[in-house]
mmCIF file of C-alpha atoms and ligand atoms in Angstrom:
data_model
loop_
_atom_site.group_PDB
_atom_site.id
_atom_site.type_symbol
_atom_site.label_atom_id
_atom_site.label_comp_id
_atom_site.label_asym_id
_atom_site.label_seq_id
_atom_site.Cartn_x
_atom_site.Cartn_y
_atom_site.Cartn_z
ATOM 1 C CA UNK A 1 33.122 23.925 2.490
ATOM 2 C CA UNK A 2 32.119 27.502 1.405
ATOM 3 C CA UNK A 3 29.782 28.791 4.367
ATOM 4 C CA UNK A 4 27.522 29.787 1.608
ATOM 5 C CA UNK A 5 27.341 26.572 0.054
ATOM 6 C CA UNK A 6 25.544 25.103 2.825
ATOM 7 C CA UNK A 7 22.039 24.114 3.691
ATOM 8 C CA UNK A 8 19.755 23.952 6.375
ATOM 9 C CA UNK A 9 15.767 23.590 4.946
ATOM 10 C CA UNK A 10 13.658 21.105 3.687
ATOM 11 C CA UNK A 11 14.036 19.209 0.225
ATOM 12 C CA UNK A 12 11.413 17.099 -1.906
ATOM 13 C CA UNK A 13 13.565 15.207 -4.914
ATOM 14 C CA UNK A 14 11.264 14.226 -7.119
ATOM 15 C CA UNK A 15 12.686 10.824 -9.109
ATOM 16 C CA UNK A 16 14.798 10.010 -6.224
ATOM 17 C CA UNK A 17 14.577 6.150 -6.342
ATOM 18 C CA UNK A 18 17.160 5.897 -8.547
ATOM 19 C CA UNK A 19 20.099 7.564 -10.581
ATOM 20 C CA UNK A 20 20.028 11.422 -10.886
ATOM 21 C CA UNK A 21 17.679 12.450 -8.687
ATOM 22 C CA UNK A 22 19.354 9.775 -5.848
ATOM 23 C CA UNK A 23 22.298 11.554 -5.807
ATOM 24 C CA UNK A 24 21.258 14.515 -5.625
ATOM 25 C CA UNK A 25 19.103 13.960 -2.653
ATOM 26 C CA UNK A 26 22.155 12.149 -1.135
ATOM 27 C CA UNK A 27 23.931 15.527 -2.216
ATOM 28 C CA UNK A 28 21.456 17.913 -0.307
ATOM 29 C CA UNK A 29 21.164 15.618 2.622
ATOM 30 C CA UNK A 30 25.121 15.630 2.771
ATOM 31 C CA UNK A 31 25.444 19.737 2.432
ATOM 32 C CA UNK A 32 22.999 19.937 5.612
ATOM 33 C CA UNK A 33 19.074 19.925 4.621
ATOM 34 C CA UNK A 34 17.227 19.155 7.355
ATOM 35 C CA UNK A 35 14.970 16.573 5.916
ATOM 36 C CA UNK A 36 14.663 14.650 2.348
ATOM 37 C CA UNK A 37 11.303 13.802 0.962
ATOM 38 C CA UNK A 38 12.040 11.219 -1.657
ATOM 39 C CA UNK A 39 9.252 11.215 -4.015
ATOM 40 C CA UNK A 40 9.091 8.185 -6.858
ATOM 41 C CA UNK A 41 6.687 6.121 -8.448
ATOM 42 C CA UNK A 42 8.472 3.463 -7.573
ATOM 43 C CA UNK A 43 8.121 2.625 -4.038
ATOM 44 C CA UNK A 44 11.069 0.279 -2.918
ATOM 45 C CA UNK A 45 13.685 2.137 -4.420
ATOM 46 C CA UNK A 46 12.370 5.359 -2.434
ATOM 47 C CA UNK A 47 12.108 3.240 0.594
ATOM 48 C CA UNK A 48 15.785 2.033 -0.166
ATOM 49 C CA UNK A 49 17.071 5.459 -0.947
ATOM 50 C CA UNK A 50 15.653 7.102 1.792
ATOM 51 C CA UNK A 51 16.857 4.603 3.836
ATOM 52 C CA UNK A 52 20.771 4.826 2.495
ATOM 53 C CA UNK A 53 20.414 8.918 2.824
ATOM 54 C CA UNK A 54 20.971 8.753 6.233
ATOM 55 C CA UNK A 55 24.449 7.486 5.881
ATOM 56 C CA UNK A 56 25.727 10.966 4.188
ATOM 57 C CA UNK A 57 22.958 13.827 6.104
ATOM 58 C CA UNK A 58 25.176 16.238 8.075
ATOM 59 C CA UNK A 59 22.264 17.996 10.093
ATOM 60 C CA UNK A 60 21.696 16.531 13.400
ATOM 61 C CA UNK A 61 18.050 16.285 13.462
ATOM 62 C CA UNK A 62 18.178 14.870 9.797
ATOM 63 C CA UNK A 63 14.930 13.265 8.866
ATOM 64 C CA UNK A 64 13.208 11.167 5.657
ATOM 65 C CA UNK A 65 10.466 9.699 4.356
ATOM 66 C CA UNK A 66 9.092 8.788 1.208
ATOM 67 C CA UNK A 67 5.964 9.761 -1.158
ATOM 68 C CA UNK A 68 4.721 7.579 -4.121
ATOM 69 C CA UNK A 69 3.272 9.543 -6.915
ATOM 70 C CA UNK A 70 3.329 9.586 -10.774
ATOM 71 C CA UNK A 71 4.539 12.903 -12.397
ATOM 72 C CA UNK A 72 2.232 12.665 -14.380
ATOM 73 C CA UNK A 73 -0.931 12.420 -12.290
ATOM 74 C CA UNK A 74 -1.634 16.321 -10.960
ATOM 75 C CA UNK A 75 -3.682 15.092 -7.657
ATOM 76 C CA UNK A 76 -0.124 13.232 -6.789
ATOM 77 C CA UNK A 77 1.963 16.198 -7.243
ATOM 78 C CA UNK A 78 -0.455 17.897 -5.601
ATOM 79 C CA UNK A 79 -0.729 15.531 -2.790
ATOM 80 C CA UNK A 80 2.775 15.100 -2.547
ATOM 81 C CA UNK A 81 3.517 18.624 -1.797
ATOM 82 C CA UNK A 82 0.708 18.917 0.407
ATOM 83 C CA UNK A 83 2.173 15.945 2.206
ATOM 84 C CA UNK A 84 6.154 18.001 2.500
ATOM 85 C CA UNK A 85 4.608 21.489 3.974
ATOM 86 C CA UNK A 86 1.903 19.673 6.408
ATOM 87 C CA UNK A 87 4.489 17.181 7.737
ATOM 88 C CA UNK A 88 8.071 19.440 7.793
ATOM 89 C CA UNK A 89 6.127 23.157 7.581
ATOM 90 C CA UNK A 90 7.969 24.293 4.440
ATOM 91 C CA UNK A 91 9.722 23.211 1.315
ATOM 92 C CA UNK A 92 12.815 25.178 0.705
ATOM 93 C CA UNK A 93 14.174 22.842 -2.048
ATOM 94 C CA UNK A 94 12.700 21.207 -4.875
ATOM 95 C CA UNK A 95 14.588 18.815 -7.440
ATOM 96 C CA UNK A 96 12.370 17.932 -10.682
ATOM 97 C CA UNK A 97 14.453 14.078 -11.713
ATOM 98 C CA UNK A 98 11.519 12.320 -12.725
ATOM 99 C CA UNK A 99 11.987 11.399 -16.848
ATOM 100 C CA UNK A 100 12.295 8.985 -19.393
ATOM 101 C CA UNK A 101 13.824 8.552 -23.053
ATOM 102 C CA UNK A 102 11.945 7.743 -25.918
ATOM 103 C CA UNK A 103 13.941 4.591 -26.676
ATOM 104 C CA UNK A 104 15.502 3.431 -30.116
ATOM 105 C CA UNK A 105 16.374 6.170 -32.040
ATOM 106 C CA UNK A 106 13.984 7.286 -34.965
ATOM 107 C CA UNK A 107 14.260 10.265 -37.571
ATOM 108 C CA UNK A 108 11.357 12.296 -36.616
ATOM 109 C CA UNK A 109 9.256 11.385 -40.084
ATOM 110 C CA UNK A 110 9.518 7.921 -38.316
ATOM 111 C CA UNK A 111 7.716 9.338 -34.821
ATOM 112 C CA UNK A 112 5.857 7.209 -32.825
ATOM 113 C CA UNK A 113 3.093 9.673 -31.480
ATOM 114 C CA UNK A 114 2.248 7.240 -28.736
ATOM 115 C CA UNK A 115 6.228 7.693 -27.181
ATOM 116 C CA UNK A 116 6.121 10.996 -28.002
ATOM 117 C CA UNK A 117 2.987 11.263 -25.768
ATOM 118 C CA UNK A 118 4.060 9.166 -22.966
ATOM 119 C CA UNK A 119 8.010 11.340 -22.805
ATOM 120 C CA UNK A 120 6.038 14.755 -23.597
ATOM 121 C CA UNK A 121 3.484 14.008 -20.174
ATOM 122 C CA UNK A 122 6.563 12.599 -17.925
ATOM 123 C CA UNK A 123 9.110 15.306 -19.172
ATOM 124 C CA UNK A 124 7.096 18.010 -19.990
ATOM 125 C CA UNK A 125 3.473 17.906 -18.799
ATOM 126 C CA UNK A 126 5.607 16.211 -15.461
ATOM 127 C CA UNK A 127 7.684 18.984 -14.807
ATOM 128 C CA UNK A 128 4.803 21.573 -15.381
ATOM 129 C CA UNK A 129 2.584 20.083 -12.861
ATOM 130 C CA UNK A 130 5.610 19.876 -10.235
ATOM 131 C CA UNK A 131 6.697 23.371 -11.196
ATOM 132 C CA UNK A 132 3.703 24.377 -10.544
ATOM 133 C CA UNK A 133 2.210 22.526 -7.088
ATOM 134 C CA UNK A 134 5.626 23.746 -5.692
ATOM 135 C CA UNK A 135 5.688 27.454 -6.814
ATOM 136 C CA UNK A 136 2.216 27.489 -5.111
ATOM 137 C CA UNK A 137 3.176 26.126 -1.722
ATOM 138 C CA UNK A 138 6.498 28.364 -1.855
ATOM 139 C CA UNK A 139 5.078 31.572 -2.243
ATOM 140 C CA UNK A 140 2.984 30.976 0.521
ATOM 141 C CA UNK A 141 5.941 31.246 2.729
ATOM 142 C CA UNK A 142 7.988 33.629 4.453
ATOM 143 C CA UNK A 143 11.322 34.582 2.464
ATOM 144 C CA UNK A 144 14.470 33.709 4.525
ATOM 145 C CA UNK A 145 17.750 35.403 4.775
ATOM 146 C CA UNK A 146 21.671 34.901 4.721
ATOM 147 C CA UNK A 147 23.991 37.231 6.905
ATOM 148 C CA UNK A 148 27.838 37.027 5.607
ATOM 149 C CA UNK A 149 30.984 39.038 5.715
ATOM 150 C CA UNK A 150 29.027 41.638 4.213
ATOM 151 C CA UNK A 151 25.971 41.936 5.795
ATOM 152 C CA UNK A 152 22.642 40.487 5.717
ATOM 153 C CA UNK A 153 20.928 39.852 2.586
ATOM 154 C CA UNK A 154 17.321 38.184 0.966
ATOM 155 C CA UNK A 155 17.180 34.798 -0.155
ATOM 156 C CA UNK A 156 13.638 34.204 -1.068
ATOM 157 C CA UNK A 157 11.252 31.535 -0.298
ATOM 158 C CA UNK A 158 12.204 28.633 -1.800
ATOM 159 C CA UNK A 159 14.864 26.782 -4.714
ATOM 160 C CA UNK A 160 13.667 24.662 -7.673
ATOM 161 C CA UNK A 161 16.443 22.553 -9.746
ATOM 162 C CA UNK A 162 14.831 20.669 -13.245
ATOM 163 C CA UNK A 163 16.719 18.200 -14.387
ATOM 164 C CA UNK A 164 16.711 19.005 -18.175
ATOM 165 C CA UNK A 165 19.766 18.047 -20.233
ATOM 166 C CA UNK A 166 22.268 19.191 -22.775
ATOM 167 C CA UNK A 167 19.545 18.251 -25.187
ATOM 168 C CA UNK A 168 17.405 20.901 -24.033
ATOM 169 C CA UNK A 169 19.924 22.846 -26.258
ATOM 170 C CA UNK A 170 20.878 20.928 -28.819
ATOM 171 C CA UNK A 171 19.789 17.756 -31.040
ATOM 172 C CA UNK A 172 20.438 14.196 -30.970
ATOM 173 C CA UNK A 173 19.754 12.524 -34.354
ATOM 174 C CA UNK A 174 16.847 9.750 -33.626
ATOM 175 C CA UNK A 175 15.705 11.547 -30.354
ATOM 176 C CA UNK A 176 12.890 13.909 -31.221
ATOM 177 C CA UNK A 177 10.733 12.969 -28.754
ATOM 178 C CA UNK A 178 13.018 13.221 -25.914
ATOM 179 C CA UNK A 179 15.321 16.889 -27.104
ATOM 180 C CA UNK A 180 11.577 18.415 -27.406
ATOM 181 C CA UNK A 181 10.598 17.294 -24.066
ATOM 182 C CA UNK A 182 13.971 18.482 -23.062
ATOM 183 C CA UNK A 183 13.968 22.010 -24.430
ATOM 184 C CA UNK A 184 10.240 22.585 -23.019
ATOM 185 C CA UNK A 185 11.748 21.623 -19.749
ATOM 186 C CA UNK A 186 13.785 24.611 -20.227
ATOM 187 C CA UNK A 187 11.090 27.080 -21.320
ATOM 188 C CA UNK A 188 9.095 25.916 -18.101
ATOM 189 C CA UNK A 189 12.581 26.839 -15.847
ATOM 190 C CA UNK A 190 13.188 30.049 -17.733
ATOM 191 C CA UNK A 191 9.424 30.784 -17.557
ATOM 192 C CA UNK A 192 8.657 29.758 -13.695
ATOM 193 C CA UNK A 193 12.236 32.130 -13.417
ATOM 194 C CA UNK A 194 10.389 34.872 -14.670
ATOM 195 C CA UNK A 195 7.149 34.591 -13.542
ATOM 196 C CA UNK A 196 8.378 33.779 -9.672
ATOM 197 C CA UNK A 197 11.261 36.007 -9.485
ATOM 198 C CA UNK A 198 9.198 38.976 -7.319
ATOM 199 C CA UNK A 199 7.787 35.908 -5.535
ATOM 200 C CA UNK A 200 11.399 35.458 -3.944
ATOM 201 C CA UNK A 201 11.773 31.438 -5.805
ATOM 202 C CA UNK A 202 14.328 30.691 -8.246
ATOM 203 C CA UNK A 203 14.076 28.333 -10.581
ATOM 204 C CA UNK A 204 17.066 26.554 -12.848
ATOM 205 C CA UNK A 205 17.617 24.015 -14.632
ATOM 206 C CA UNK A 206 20.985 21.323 -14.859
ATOM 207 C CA UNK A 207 21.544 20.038 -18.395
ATOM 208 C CA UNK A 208 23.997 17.315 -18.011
ATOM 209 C CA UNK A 209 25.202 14.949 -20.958
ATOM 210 C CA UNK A 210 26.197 11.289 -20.215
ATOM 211 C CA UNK A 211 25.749 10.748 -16.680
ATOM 212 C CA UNK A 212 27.359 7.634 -14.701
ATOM 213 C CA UNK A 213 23.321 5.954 -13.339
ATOM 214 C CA UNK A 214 23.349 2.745 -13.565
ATOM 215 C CA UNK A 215 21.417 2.631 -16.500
ATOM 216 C CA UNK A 216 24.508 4.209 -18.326
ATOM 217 C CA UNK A 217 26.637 1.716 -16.582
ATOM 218 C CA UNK A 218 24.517 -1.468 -17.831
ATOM 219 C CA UNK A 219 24.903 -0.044 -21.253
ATOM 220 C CA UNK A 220 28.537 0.739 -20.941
ATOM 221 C CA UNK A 221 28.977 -3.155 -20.048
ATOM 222 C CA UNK A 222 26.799 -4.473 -22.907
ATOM 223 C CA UNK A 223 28.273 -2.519 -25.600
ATOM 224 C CA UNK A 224 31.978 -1.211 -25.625
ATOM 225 C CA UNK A 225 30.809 0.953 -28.581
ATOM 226 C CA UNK A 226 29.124 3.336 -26.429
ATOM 227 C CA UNK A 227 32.207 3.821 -23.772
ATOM 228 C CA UNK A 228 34.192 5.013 -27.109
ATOM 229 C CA UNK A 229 31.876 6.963 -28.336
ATOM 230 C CA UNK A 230 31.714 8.599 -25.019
ATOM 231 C CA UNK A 231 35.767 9.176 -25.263
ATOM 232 C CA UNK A 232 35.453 10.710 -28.776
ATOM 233 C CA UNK A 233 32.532 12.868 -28.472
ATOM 234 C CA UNK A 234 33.251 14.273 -24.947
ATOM 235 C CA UNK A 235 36.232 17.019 -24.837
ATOM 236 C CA UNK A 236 36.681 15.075 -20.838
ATOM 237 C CA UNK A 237 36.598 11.537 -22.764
ATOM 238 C CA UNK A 238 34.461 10.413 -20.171
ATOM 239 C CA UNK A 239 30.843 10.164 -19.180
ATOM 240 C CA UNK A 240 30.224 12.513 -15.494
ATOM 241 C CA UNK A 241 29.940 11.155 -12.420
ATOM 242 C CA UNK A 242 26.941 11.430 -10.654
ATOM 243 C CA UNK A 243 28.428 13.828 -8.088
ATOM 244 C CA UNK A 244 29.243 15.912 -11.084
ATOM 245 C CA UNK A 245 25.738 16.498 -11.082
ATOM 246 C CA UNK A 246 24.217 16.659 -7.837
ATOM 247 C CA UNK A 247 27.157 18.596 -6.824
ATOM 248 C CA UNK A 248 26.095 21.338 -8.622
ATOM 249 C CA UNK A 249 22.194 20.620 -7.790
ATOM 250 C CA UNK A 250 22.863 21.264 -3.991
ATOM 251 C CA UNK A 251 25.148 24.618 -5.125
ATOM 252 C CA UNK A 252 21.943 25.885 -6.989
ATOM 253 C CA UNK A 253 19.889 25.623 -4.081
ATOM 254 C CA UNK A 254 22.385 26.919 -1.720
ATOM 255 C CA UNK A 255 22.716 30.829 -0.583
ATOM 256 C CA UNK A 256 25.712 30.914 -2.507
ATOM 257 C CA UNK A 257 23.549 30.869 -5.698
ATOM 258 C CA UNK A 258 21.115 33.007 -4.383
ATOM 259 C CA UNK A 259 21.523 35.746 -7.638
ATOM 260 C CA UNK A 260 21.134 32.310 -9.919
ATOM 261 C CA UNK A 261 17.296 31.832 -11.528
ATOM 262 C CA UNK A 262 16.100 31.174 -14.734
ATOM 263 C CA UNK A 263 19.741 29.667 -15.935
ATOM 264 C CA UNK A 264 20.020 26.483 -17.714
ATOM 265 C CA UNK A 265 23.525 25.364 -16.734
ATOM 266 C CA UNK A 266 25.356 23.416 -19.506
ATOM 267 C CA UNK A 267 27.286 20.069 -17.192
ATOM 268 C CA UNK A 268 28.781 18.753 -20.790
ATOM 269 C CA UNK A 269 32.049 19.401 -19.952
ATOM 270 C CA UNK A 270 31.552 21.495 -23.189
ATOM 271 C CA UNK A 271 30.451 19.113 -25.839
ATOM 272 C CA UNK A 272 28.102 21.394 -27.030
ATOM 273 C CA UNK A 273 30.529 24.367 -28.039
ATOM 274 C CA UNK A 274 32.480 22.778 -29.989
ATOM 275 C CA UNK A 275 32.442 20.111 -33.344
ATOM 276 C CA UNK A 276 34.901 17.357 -32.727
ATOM 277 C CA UNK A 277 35.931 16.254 -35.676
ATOM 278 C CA UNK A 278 39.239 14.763 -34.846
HETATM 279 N N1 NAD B 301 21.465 9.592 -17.083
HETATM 280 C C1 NAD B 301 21.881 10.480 -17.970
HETATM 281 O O1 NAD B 301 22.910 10.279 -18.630
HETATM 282 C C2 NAD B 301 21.103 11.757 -18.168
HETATM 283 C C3 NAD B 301 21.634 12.762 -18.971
HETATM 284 C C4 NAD B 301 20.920 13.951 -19.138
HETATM 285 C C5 NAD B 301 19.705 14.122 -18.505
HETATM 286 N N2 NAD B 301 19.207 13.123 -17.746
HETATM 287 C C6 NAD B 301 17.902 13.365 -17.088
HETATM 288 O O2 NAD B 301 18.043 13.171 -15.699
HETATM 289 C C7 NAD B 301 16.828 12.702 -15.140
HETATM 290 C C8 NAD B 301 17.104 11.432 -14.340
HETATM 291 O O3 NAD B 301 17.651 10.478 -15.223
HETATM 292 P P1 NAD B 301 18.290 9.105 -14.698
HETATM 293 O O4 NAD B 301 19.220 8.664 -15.760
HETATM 294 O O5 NAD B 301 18.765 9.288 -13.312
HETATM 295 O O6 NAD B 301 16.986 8.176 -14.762
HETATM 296 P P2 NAD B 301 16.621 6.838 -13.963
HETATM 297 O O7 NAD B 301 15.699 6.091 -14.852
HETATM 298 O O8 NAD B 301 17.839 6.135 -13.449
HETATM 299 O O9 NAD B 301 15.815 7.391 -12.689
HETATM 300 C C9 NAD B 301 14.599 8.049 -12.872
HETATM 301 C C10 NAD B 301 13.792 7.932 -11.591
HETATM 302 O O10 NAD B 301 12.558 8.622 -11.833
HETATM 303 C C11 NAD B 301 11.464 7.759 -11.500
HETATM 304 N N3 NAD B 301 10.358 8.055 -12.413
HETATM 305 C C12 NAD B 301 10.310 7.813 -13.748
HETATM 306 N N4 NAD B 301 9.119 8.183 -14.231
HETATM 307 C C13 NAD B 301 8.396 8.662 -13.183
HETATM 308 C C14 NAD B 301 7.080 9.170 -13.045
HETATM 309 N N5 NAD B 301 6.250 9.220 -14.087
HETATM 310 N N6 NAD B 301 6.675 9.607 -11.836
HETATM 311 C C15 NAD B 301 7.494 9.504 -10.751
HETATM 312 N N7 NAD B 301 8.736 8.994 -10.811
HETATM 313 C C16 NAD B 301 9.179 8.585 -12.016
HETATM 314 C C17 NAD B 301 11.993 6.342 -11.689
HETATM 315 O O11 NAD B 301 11.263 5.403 -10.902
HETATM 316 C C18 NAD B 301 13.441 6.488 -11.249
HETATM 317 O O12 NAD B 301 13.604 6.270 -9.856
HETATM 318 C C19 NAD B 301 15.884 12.475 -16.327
HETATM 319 O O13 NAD B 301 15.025 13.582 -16.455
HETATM 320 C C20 NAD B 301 16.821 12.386 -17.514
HETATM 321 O O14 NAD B 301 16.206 12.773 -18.718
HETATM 322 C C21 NAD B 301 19.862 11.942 -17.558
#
């Protein structure tokens, strides 16, 4: 593995029972973080996950536990921070997973406010208030550093990854509800980039397409349709693997990326630069 590439702190997935945010704990736990918070609202599949993480962590004190909290609840985000610095000391790594679709697709005239509010305070409002609690505990911290071939150099105080998607760039007809809540998940990693930059935390974003969760998978077996539109709409002609994803989650918080914040990083294998028409 790049030297670079690897990781030694503490991570807090948020949205790491399942899917996404699962593998990408597994991910971090694998490239060396010392511990993995996994933070869900559902409590057995954190227990489970945190449980399963230990098969893959590569540091030799590796240690997890679990928080249950609702994104959208700010004394739980709060809490659950609190919980990561009092019980590990710091929180180096932070992975926003927690979200949800708005369900059958609708042409926005057609808008259900009541989805729109429930995928605007879990995707949006969510991500604010996790943005936020951990932004405050980072920059509370001292910075840490990477020495390489080439000498020794800053690497801040801390790494946030948002889950957004390639519909935080572009539309999907009948999915108003969930590209908005998308591209503010965006704005809040480009802004939280800006504002936290001289604060020594970066903050990006990974804006995947189809992803292989099992969700995806349950679909995939209940309606062929969907695998082919996959293969025609997708230059790969596949959905990604998770890995594809988390992969790229534990690169972002690695010292490797360490020039990387406010970036939105496209994982759509380029569906959104070009029209396939054929
Ligand atoms: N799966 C895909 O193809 C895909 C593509 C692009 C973007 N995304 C984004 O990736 C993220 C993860 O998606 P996934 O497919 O892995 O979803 P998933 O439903 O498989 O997993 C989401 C996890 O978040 C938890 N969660 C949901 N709402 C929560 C809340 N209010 N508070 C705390 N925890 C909550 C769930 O319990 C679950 O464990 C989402 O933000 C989604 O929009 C997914």
């Amino acid at each position: 593995m790049l030297n670079s590439a690897q990781l030694d702190g503490i991570a807090l997935v948020v949205g790491s029972g399942r899917g996404i945010g699962k593998e990408a704990a597994f991910s971090l736990a694998e490239a060396g973080a010392k511990a993995v918070v996994f933070a869900d609202m559902n409590e057995e599949f954190a227990k489970a996950s945190s449980e399963e993480s230990k098969k893959y962590a590569t540091n030799e004190g590796y240690q997890t536990s679990t928080f249950v909290m609702n994104v959208k609840d700010a004394k739980t985000v709060e809490d659950m921070v609190n919980y990561v610095v009092e019980k590990y000391g710091r929180l180096d790594y932070c992975v926003n997973a927690a979200g949800v679709d708005n369900g059958v697709h609708k042409p926005l005239a057609d808008t259900d406010i009541e989805v729109f509010d429930h995928v605007m305070s879990v995707n949006a409002r969510g991500n604010l208030l996790c943005v936020r609690a951990q932004t405050a505990a980072m920059r509370k911290q001292t910075p840490k550093t990477w020495t390489s071939r080439n000498g020794t150099r800053d690497i801040g105080r801390g790494v946030i990854i948002n889950i957004a998607s390639a519909n935080s760039f572009a539309g999907l007809p009948g999915k108003g509800s969930y590209v908005i809540s998308k591209h503010a998940s965006m704005g809040i990693t480009k802004m939280a980039g800006v504002d936290h930059a001289s604060d020594g935390i970066r903050v990006n974003a990974v804006c995947p397409t189809w992803v292989r969760t099992p969700l995806l998978d349950e679909e995939l077996a209940s309606n062929p349709e969907v695998k082919g539109m996959i293969s025609r709409v997708v230059p790969i002609e596949r959905a990604a693997e998770c890995e594809e994803v988390s992969d790229v989650v534990a690169f972002l918080c690695s010292p490797a990326a360490s020039y990387i914040s406010g970036a939105s990083l496209l994982i759509d294998a380029g569906i959104t630069t070009t029209l396939r028409l054929f």
